[in-house]
PDB file of C-alpha atoms and ligand atoms in Angstrom:
ATOM      1  CA  MET N   1     113.919  62.110  93.179  1.00  0.00           C
ATOM      2  CA  LEU N   2     113.897  65.480  94.897  1.00  0.00           C
ATOM      3  CA  SER N   3     112.333  65.791  98.296  1.00  0.00           C
ATOM      4  CA  ASN N   4     109.539  68.337  98.688  1.00  0.00           C
ATOM      5  CA  LEU N   5     111.874  70.563 100.691  1.00  0.00           C
ATOM      6  CA  VAL N   6     114.567  70.655  98.008  1.00  0.00           C
ATOM      7  CA  ALA N   7     111.939  71.128  95.303  1.00  0.00           C
ATOM      8  CA  SER N   8     110.429  74.073  97.159  1.00  0.00           C
ATOM      9  CA  LEU N   9     113.871  75.626  97.681  1.00  0.00           C
ATOM     10  CA  LEU N  10     114.616  75.306  93.974  1.00  0.00           C
ATOM     11  CA  ASN N  11     111.257  76.827  93.110  1.00  0.00           C
ATOM     12  CA  SER N  12     111.949  79.823  95.349  1.00  0.00           C
ATOM     13  CA  CYS N  13     115.398  80.391  93.859  1.00  0.00           C
ATOM     14  CA  PRO N  14     115.369  82.748  90.874  1.00  0.00           C
ATOM     15  CA  VAL N  15     118.413  81.057  89.318  1.00  0.00           C
ATOM     16  CA  PHE N  16     116.344  78.016  88.390  1.00  0.00           C
ATOM     17  CA  GLU N  17     113.630  78.303  85.789  1.00  0.00           C
ATOM     18  CA  GLN N  18     110.174  77.190  86.812  1.00  0.00           C
ATOM     19  CA  HIS N  19     106.752  77.261  85.236  1.00  0.00           C
ATOM     20  CA  CYS N  20     104.667  80.396  85.718  1.00  0.00           C
ATOM     21  CA  GLN N  21     102.649  80.229  88.942  1.00  0.00           C
ATOM     22  CA  LEU N  22      99.638  81.791  87.253  1.00  0.00           C
ATOM     23  CA  CYS N  23      99.331  80.272  83.755  1.00  0.00           C
ATOM     24  CA  GLY N  24     101.455  77.195  84.438  1.00  0.00           C
ATOM     25  CA  GLN N  25     103.025  77.444  81.027  1.00  0.00           C
ATOM     26  CA  ARG N  26     106.058  79.499  80.063  1.00  0.00           C
ATOM     27  CA  PRO N  27     109.231  78.757  82.029  1.00  0.00           C
ATOM     28  CA  THR N  28     110.309  81.821  83.990  1.00  0.00           C
ATOM     29  CA  ALA N  29     113.080  82.753  86.406  1.00  0.00           C
ATOM     30  CA  SER N  30     110.939  84.859  88.751  1.00  0.00           C
ATOM     31  CA  GLY N  31     107.919  82.523  88.938  1.00  0.00           C
ATOM     32  CA  ILE N  32     105.494  84.730  86.997  1.00  0.00           C
ATOM     33  CA  CYS N  33     105.875  85.113  83.230  1.00  0.00           C
ATOM     34  CA  ALA N  34     105.965  88.532  81.571  1.00  0.00           C
ATOM     35  CA  SER N  35     102.472  88.113  80.070  1.00  0.00           C
ATOM     36  CA  CYS N  36     100.903  87.300  83.450  1.00  0.00           C
ATOM     37  CA  GLU N  37     102.895  90.035  85.210  1.00  0.00           C
ATOM     38  CA  ALA N  38     101.402  92.558  82.783  1.00  0.00           C
ATOM     39  CA  THR N  39      97.899  91.553  83.931  1.00  0.00           C
ATOM     40  CA  LEU N  40      98.523  91.948  87.678  1.00  0.00           C
ATOM     41  CA  PRO N  41      96.099  94.390  89.382  1.00  0.00           C
ATOM     42  CA  GLN N  42      97.259  97.985  89.308  1.00  0.00           C
ATOM     43  CA  LEU N  43      96.710 100.603  91.993  1.00  0.00           C
ATOM     44  CA  ALA N  44      93.427 102.507  91.840  1.00  0.00           C
ATOM     45  CA  ILE N  45      93.646 105.827  89.981  1.00  0.00           C
ATOM     46  CA  PRO N  46      93.197 108.372  91.442  1.00  0.00           C
ATOM     47  CA  HIS N  47      94.303 107.350  94.919  1.00  0.00           C
ATOM     48  CA  CYS N  48      94.936 109.112  98.219  1.00  0.00           C
ATOM     49  CA  PRO N  49      98.434 110.664  98.291  1.00  0.00           C
ATOM     50  CA  GLN N  50      98.940 109.468 101.870  1.00  0.00           C
ATOM     51  CA  CYS N  51      97.358 106.001 102.201  1.00  0.00           C
ATOM     52  CA  ALA N  52      97.025 105.040  98.475  1.00  0.00           C
ATOM     53  CA  ALA N  53      93.383 103.919  98.867  1.00  0.00           C
ATOM     54  CA  SER N  54      91.006 104.680  96.014  1.00  0.00           C
ATOM     55  CA  ALA N  55      89.997 108.365  96.313  1.00  0.00           C
ATOM     56  CA  GLY N  56      88.367 111.197  94.392  1.00  0.00           C
ATOM     57  CA  SER N  57      91.684 112.961  93.848  1.00  0.00           C
ATOM     58  CA  SER N  58      95.387 112.138  93.974  1.00  0.00           C
ATOM     59  CA  LEU N  59      96.123 115.645  95.221  1.00  0.00           C
ATOM     60  CA  VAL N  60      94.250 115.800  98.530  1.00  0.00           C
ATOM     61  CA  PRO N  61      94.133 113.165 101.290  1.00  0.00           C
ATOM     62  CA  CYS N  62      91.062 110.911 101.448  1.00  0.00           C
ATOM     63  CA  GLY N  63      88.340 111.334 104.101  1.00  0.00           C
ATOM     64  CA  HIS N  64      89.890 108.713 106.387  1.00  0.00           C
ATOM     65  CA  CYS N  65      93.297 110.427 106.355  1.00  0.00           C
ATOM     66  CA  LEU N  66      91.711 113.857 106.855  1.00  0.00           C
ATOM     67  CA  ARG N  67      89.695 112.639 109.866  1.00  0.00           C
ATOM     68  CA  GLN N  68      92.607 110.802 111.434  1.00  0.00           C
ATOM     69  CA  ARG N  69      96.051 111.171 109.921  1.00  0.00           C
ATOM     70  CA  PRO N  70      97.915 107.841 109.851  1.00  0.00           C
ATOM     71  CA  ALA N  71     101.226 107.835 111.741  1.00  0.00           C
ATOM     72  CA  PHE N  72     103.052 106.857 108.534  1.00  0.00           C
ATOM     73  CA  ASP N  73     103.849 109.783 106.241  1.00  0.00           C
ATOM     74  CA  VAL N  74     103.012 107.984 103.005  1.00  0.00           C
ATOM     75  CA  LEU N  75     102.093 104.518 101.739  1.00  0.00           C
ATOM     76  CA  TYR N  76     103.490 103.073  98.522  1.00  0.00           C
ATOM     77  CA  ALA N  77     102.275  99.840  96.957  1.00  0.00           C
ATOM     78  CA  ALA N  78     103.540  97.676  94.124  1.00  0.00           C
ATOM     79  CA  TYR N  79     100.067  96.489  93.044  1.00  0.00           C
ATOM     80  CA  GLY N  80      96.396  96.531  93.894  1.00  0.00           C
ATOM     81  CA  TYR N  81      95.070  93.758  96.154  1.00  0.00           C
ATOM     82  CA  ASP N  82      92.910  91.874  93.712  1.00  0.00           C
ATOM     83  CA  TYR N  83      92.759  88.746  91.572  1.00  0.00           C
ATOM     84  CA  PRO N  84      95.080  86.915  91.040  1.00  0.00           C
ATOM     85  CA  LEU N  85      97.547  88.467  93.491  1.00  0.00           C
ATOM     86  CA  ASP N  86      95.167  88.026  96.443  1.00  0.00           C
ATOM     87  CA  GLY N  87      95.101  84.275  95.786  1.00  0.00           C
ATOM     88  CA  LEU N  88      98.894  83.994  95.592  1.00  0.00           C
ATOM     89  CA  ILE N  89      99.352  85.917  98.861  1.00  0.00           C
ATOM     90  CA  GLY N  90      96.682  83.806 100.568  1.00  0.00           C
ATOM     91  CA  ALA N  91      98.241  80.557  99.338  1.00  0.00           C
ATOM     92  CA  CYS N  92     101.618  81.680 100.677  1.00  0.00           C
ATOM     93  CA  LYS N  93     100.444  82.893 104.104  1.00  0.00           C
ATOM     94  CA  TYR N  94      97.584  80.580 104.902  1.00  0.00           C
ATOM     95  CA  GLY N  95      98.113  77.679 102.481  1.00  0.00           C
ATOM     96  CA  GLY N  96     101.594  76.863 103.703  1.00  0.00           C
ATOM     97  CA  GLN N  97     103.199  77.457 100.296  1.00  0.00           C
ATOM     98  CA  ALA N  98     106.433  78.949 101.613  1.00  0.00           C
ATOM     99  CA  ALA N  99     108.079  78.756  98.179  1.00  0.00           C
ATOM    100  CA  LEU N 100     105.718  81.515  96.963  1.00  0.00           C
ATOM    101  CA  GLN N 101     107.713  83.964  99.094  1.00  0.00           C
ATOM    102  CA  GLY N 102     110.344  84.098  96.343  1.00  0.00           C
ATOM    103  CA  VAL N 103     107.728  84.657  93.631  1.00  0.00           C
ATOM    104  CA  LEU N 104     106.009  87.447  95.584  1.00  0.00           C
ATOM    105  CA  SER N 105     109.318  89.075  96.565  1.00  0.00           C
ATOM    106  CA  ALA N 106     110.273  89.307  92.900  1.00  0.00           C
ATOM    107  CA  LEU N 107     107.237  91.592  92.421  1.00  0.00           C
ATOM    108  CA  MET N 108     108.331  94.123  95.079  1.00  0.00           C
ATOM    109  CA  PRO N 109     110.613  96.250  92.861  1.00  0.00           C
ATOM    110  CA  GLN N 110     107.469  97.513  91.092  1.00  0.00           C
ATOM    111  CA  LEU N 111     106.867  99.497  94.292  1.00  0.00           C
ATOM    112  CA  LEU N 112     110.053 101.445  93.638  1.00  0.00           C
ATOM    113  CA  ALA N 113     108.743 102.436  90.204  1.00  0.00           C
ATOM    114  CA  ASN N 114     105.534 103.699  91.880  1.00  0.00           C
ATOM    115  CA  ARG N 115     107.432 105.614  94.579  1.00  0.00           C
ATOM    116  CA  SER N 116     107.477 109.198  93.430  1.00  0.00           C
ATOM    117  CA  ASP N 117     109.567 110.420  96.374  1.00  0.00           C
ATOM    118  CA  PRO N 118     113.277 109.805  95.814  1.00  0.00           C
ATOM    119  CA  ALA N 119     114.213 110.545  99.484  1.00  0.00           C
ATOM    120  CA  ALA N 120     116.847 108.174 100.867  1.00  0.00           C
ATOM    121  CA  VAL N 121     115.659 105.486 103.278  1.00  0.00           C
ATOM    122  CA  ASP N 122     117.957 104.688 106.199  1.00  0.00           C
ATOM    123  CA  LEU N 123     116.399 101.407 107.205  1.00  0.00           C
ATOM    124  CA  ILE N 124     113.878  98.881 105.895  1.00  0.00           C
ATOM    125  CA  ILE N 125     112.000  96.709 108.403  1.00  0.00           C
ATOM    126  CA  PRO N 126     109.237  94.081 108.076  1.00  0.00           C
ATOM    127  CA  VAL N 127     105.984  94.146 110.051  1.00  0.00           C
ATOM    128  CA  PRO N 128     106.860  91.476 112.629  1.00  0.00           C
ATOM    129  CA  LEU N 129     104.807  88.396 113.447  1.00  0.00           C
ATOM    130  CA  ALA N 130     104.369  87.413 117.090  1.00  0.00           C
ATOM    131  CA  ALA N 131     106.835  84.675 118.071  1.00  0.00           C
ATOM    132  CA  GLY N 132     104.059  82.097 118.502  1.00  0.00           C
ATOM    133  CA  ARG N 133     102.615  82.662 115.044  1.00  0.00           C
ATOM    134  CA  LEU N 134     106.087  82.701 113.488  1.00  0.00           C
ATOM    135  CA  HIS N 135     106.750  79.320 115.040  1.00  0.00           C
ATOM    136  CA  GLU N 136     103.401  78.024 113.763  1.00  0.00           C
ATOM    137  CA  ARG N 137     103.829  79.304 110.188  1.00  0.00           C
ATOM    138  CA  GLY N 138     107.593  78.927 109.949  1.00  0.00           C
ATOM    139  CA  PHE N 139     108.134  82.166 108.024  1.00  0.00           C
ATOM    140  CA  ASN N 140     107.074  85.806 107.864  1.00  0.00           C
ATOM    141  CA  LEU N 141     106.217  86.945 104.325  1.00  0.00           C
ATOM    142  CA  PRO N 142     106.918  90.666 105.039  1.00  0.00           C
ATOM    143  CA  ASP N 143     110.423  89.619 106.091  1.00  0.00           C
ATOM    144  CA  ALA N 144     111.148  88.126 102.650  1.00  0.00           C
ATOM    145  CA  LEU N 145     109.576  91.119 100.857  1.00  0.00           C
ATOM    146  CA  ALA N 146     111.609  93.599 102.937  1.00  0.00           C
ATOM    147  CA  ARG N 147     114.889  91.728 102.368  1.00  0.00           C
ATOM    148  CA  THR N 148     114.357  91.744  98.603  1.00  0.00           C
ATOM    149  CA  VAL N 149     113.478  95.407  98.330  1.00  0.00           C
ATOM    150  CA  ALA N 150     116.363  96.370 100.658  1.00  0.00           C
ATOM    151  CA  ALA N 151     118.811  94.380  98.524  1.00  0.00           C
ATOM    152  CA  THR N 152     117.404  95.982  95.357  1.00  0.00           C
ATOM    153  CA  ILE N 153     118.188  99.507  96.533  1.00  0.00           C
ATOM    154  CA  GLY N 154     121.181  98.687  98.743  1.00  0.00           C
ATOM    155  CA  ALA N 155     119.453  99.868 101.940  1.00  0.00           C
ATOM    156  CA  ARG N 156     119.928  98.414 105.420  1.00  0.00           C
ATOM    157  CA  PHE N 157     117.492  95.703 106.479  1.00  0.00           C
ATOM    158  CA  ASP N 158     116.738  95.153 110.148  1.00  0.00           C
ATOM    159  CA  HIS N 159     114.191  92.532 111.170  1.00  0.00           C
ATOM    160  CA  GLY N 160     114.855  92.884 114.890  1.00  0.00           C
ATOM    161  CA  LEU N 161     114.208  96.599 115.434  1.00  0.00           C
ATOM    162  CA  CYS N 162     110.466  96.263 115.944  1.00  0.00           C
ATOM    163  CA  VAL N 163     108.814  93.413 117.842  1.00  0.00           C
ATOM    164  CA  ARG N 164     105.209  92.391 118.311  1.00  0.00           C
ATOM    165  CA  LYS N 165     104.580  92.370 122.030  1.00  0.00           C
ATOM    166  CA  ARG N 166     101.541  90.145 121.960  1.00  0.00           C
ATOM    167  CA  ASN N 167      99.705  87.773 119.683  1.00  0.00           C
ATOM    168  CA  THR N 168      96.926  89.742 118.013  1.00  0.00           C
ATOM    169  CA  ALA N 169      93.876  88.221 116.338  1.00  0.00           C
ATOM    170  CA  GLN N 170      94.159  87.723 112.544  1.00  0.00           C
ATOM    171  CA  GLN N 171      93.341  91.137 111.062  1.00  0.00           C
ATOM    172  CA  ALA N 172      91.680  89.512 108.041  1.00  0.00           C
ATOM    173  CA  SER N 173      88.705  88.392 110.130  1.00  0.00           C
ATOM    174  CA  LEU N 174      87.984  91.768 111.770  1.00  0.00           C
ATOM    175  CA  SER N 175      86.027  94.933 110.954  1.00  0.00           C
ATOM    176  CA  ARG N 176      87.816  98.267 110.584  1.00  0.00           C
ATOM    177  CA  GLY N 177      87.114  99.353 114.177  1.00  0.00           C
ATOM    178  CA  GLU N 178      88.160  95.975 115.541  1.00  0.00           C
ATOM    179  CA  ARG N 179      91.378  96.073 113.503  1.00  0.00           C
ATOM    180  CA  LEU N 180      92.374  99.441 114.944  1.00  0.00           C
ATOM    181  CA  GLN N 181      91.724  98.217 118.482  1.00  0.00           C
ATOM    182  CA  ASN N 182      93.401  94.856 117.864  1.00  0.00           C
ATOM    183  CA  VAL N 183      96.843  96.258 117.003  1.00  0.00           C
ATOM    184  CA  ARG N 184      96.892  99.310 119.284  1.00  0.00           C
ATOM    185  CA  ASP N 185     100.070  99.214 121.399  1.00  0.00           C
ATOM    186  CA  ALA N 186     100.932  95.777 119.984  1.00  0.00           C
ATOM    187  CA  PHE N 187     104.417  96.827 118.805  1.00  0.00           C
ATOM    188  CA  SER N 188     107.545  98.083 120.490  1.00  0.00           C
ATOM    189  CA  VAL N 189     110.785  99.452 119.084  1.00  0.00           C
ATOM    190  CA  LYS N 190     114.032  98.277 120.625  1.00  0.00           C
ATOM    191  CA  ARG N 191     116.194 101.390 120.309  1.00  0.00           C
ATOM    192  CA  ARG N 192     116.031 105.099 119.525  1.00  0.00           C
ATOM    193  CA  CYS N 193     115.689 105.993 115.841  1.00  0.00           C
ATOM    194  CA  ASP N 194     116.191 109.751 116.080  1.00  0.00           C
ATOM    195  CA  GLY N 195     116.260 111.501 112.729  1.00  0.00           C
ATOM    196  CA  LEU N 196     115.952 108.326 110.625  1.00  0.00           C
ATOM    197  CA  CYS N 197     113.718 107.653 107.637  1.00  0.00           C
ATOM    198  CA  ILE N 198     112.364 104.100 107.955  1.00  0.00           C
ATOM    199  CA  ALA N 199     110.258 102.051 105.514  1.00  0.00           C
ATOM    200  CA  ILE N 200     107.973  99.404 107.046  1.00  0.00           C
ATOM    201  CA  VAL N 201     107.166  96.511 104.714  1.00  0.00           C
ATOM    202  CA  ASP N 202     103.950  94.470 104.781  1.00  0.00           C
ATOM    203  CA  ASP N 203     102.292  92.157 102.257  1.00  0.00           C
ATOM    204  CA  VAL N 204      98.815  93.745 102.207  1.00  0.00           C
ATOM    205  CA  ALA N 205      97.332  97.041 103.385  1.00  0.00           C
ATOM    206  CA  THR N 206      93.573  97.065 103.920  1.00  0.00           C
ATOM    207  CA  THR N 207      92.697  99.566 106.651  1.00  0.00           C
ATOM    208  CA  GLY N 208      96.377 100.384 107.224  1.00  0.00           C
ATOM    209  CA  ALA N 209      95.789  99.769 110.954  1.00  0.00           C
ATOM    210  CA  THR N 210      98.803  97.492 111.440  1.00  0.00           C
ATOM    211  CA  LEU N 211     101.135  99.825 109.557  1.00  0.00           C
ATOM    212  CA  ASP N 212      99.730 102.759 111.539  1.00  0.00           C
ATOM    213  CA  ALA N 213     100.452 100.958 114.824  1.00  0.00           C
ATOM    214  CA  VAL N 214     104.058 100.138 113.810  1.00  0.00           C
ATOM    215  CA  ALA N 215     104.548 103.714 112.566  1.00  0.00           C
ATOM    216  CA  THR N 216     103.231 105.078 115.875  1.00  0.00           C
ATOM    217  CA  ALA N 217     105.842 103.044 117.767  1.00  0.00           C
ATOM    218  CA  LEU N 218     108.603 104.189 115.395  1.00  0.00           C
ATOM    219  CA  LYS N 219     107.627 107.850 115.724  1.00  0.00           C
ATOM    220  CA  LYS N 220     107.610 107.543 119.521  1.00  0.00           C
ATOM    221  CA  ALA N 221     111.199 106.262 119.222  1.00  0.00           C
ATOM    222  CA  GLY N 222     112.192 109.438 117.360  1.00  0.00           C
ATOM    223  CA  THR N 223     111.873 108.329 113.715  1.00  0.00           C
ATOM    224  CA  ARG N 224     111.706 111.435 111.524  1.00  0.00           C
ATOM    225  CA  ARG N 225     109.837 109.914 108.592  1.00  0.00           C
ATOM    226  CA  VAL N 226     108.008 106.608 108.202  1.00  0.00           C
ATOM    227  CA  GLU N 227     106.991 105.188 104.837  1.00  0.00           C
ATOM    228  CA  ALA N 228     104.713 102.150 104.536  1.00  0.00           C
ATOM    229  CA  TRP N 229     105.680  99.874 101.634  1.00  0.00           C
ATOM    230  CA  VAL N 230     103.299  97.072 100.680  1.00  0.00           C
ATOM    231  CA  LEU N 231     103.098  94.497  97.936  1.00  0.00           C
ATOM    232  CA  ALA N 232      99.327  94.939  97.512  1.00  0.00           C
ATOM    233  CA  ARG N 233      96.950  97.744  98.471  1.00  0.00           C
ATOM    234  CA  ALA N 234      93.197  97.073  98.779  1.00  0.00           C
ATOM    235  CA  SER N 235      91.484  99.797  96.789  1.00  0.00           C
ATOM    236  CA  ASP N 236      88.976 100.694  99.498  1.00  0.00           C
ATOM    237  CA  HIS N 237      89.263 101.043 103.230  1.00  0.00           C
ATOM    238  CA  LYS N 238      87.435  98.199 104.900  1.00  0.00           C
ATOM    239  CA  ILE N 239      84.503  99.807 106.694  1.00  0.00           C
TER     240      ILE N 239
HETATM  241 ZN1   ZN M 301     102.082  83.134  83.090  1.00  0.00          ZN
HETATM  242 ZN1   ZN M 302      94.057 108.242 102.695  1.00  0.00          ZN
END
C-alpha cells in the first residue's frame, strides 16, 4: 500500500494518470479533465490593460491605475479568480493539499495564450513567502507556478533574487488600504537587475498590492520592465 507521501507525489506528477480534481471522473494526466478545464473562470471582458481588473474599456487604464500607477508595467492572468479555481487554490494553500501544486501549475500556460506582448522575459521569479511561513506550510505555490511557466518558455527561473524581509499578515484577511500598508517595504532584491525584463509570479491578484510591492523593489534595483503573471485575477479591486 502506498504511503500518503508517495501517493501525493504520484498525484502531482503529470506522467501518472489521476482522476479529475473537479468532477472526480475521467482519468487525466494534468489533474483536470478537458471538459472541466473548459469551464474554468475566464478573465473579465473588458479589463484594464495594466492591472487586468474588470473595467469599462480594455483600451484605457482603470480608475485605480490612473490614480496610482502600479509599479508593474502590466499584469497577465491565466484565469479569473472564481469558482471552482478559488476553491482549488484555497485547498492547496490553506488546506495543506500540496499535491494540488502540480494541478494548478499545469494551468499556467493559459497565461501565455492571454499575453498579448511577445517581448522576451529575462527572468521569472515567484513572490516569496517569509521564511517562517514557508517552514510552516512546507511549500510556496508561486514557486511551483513560476517554475512551470519558466520551463514552458525556456526562461530563467530564480527563486532567490527577491526575499521577504518580514512576516506580513495574511493579505486575504485585510481591506485594500490595509493590504497596501501591510506589504510596503516588505521585499528586498539581492542584486542589481539593470536593463532586465522580469516576470513576477503569484497565485492570485486581488488588489495587486503584493505584486506592486515586489515590482517597486525590482524597479529600485534597476529592472527595466516588470510584468506580473498570476494564475487567477479577481475581477474587481477589493475596496
Ligand atoms: Zn473533470
Ligand atoms: Zn487597472
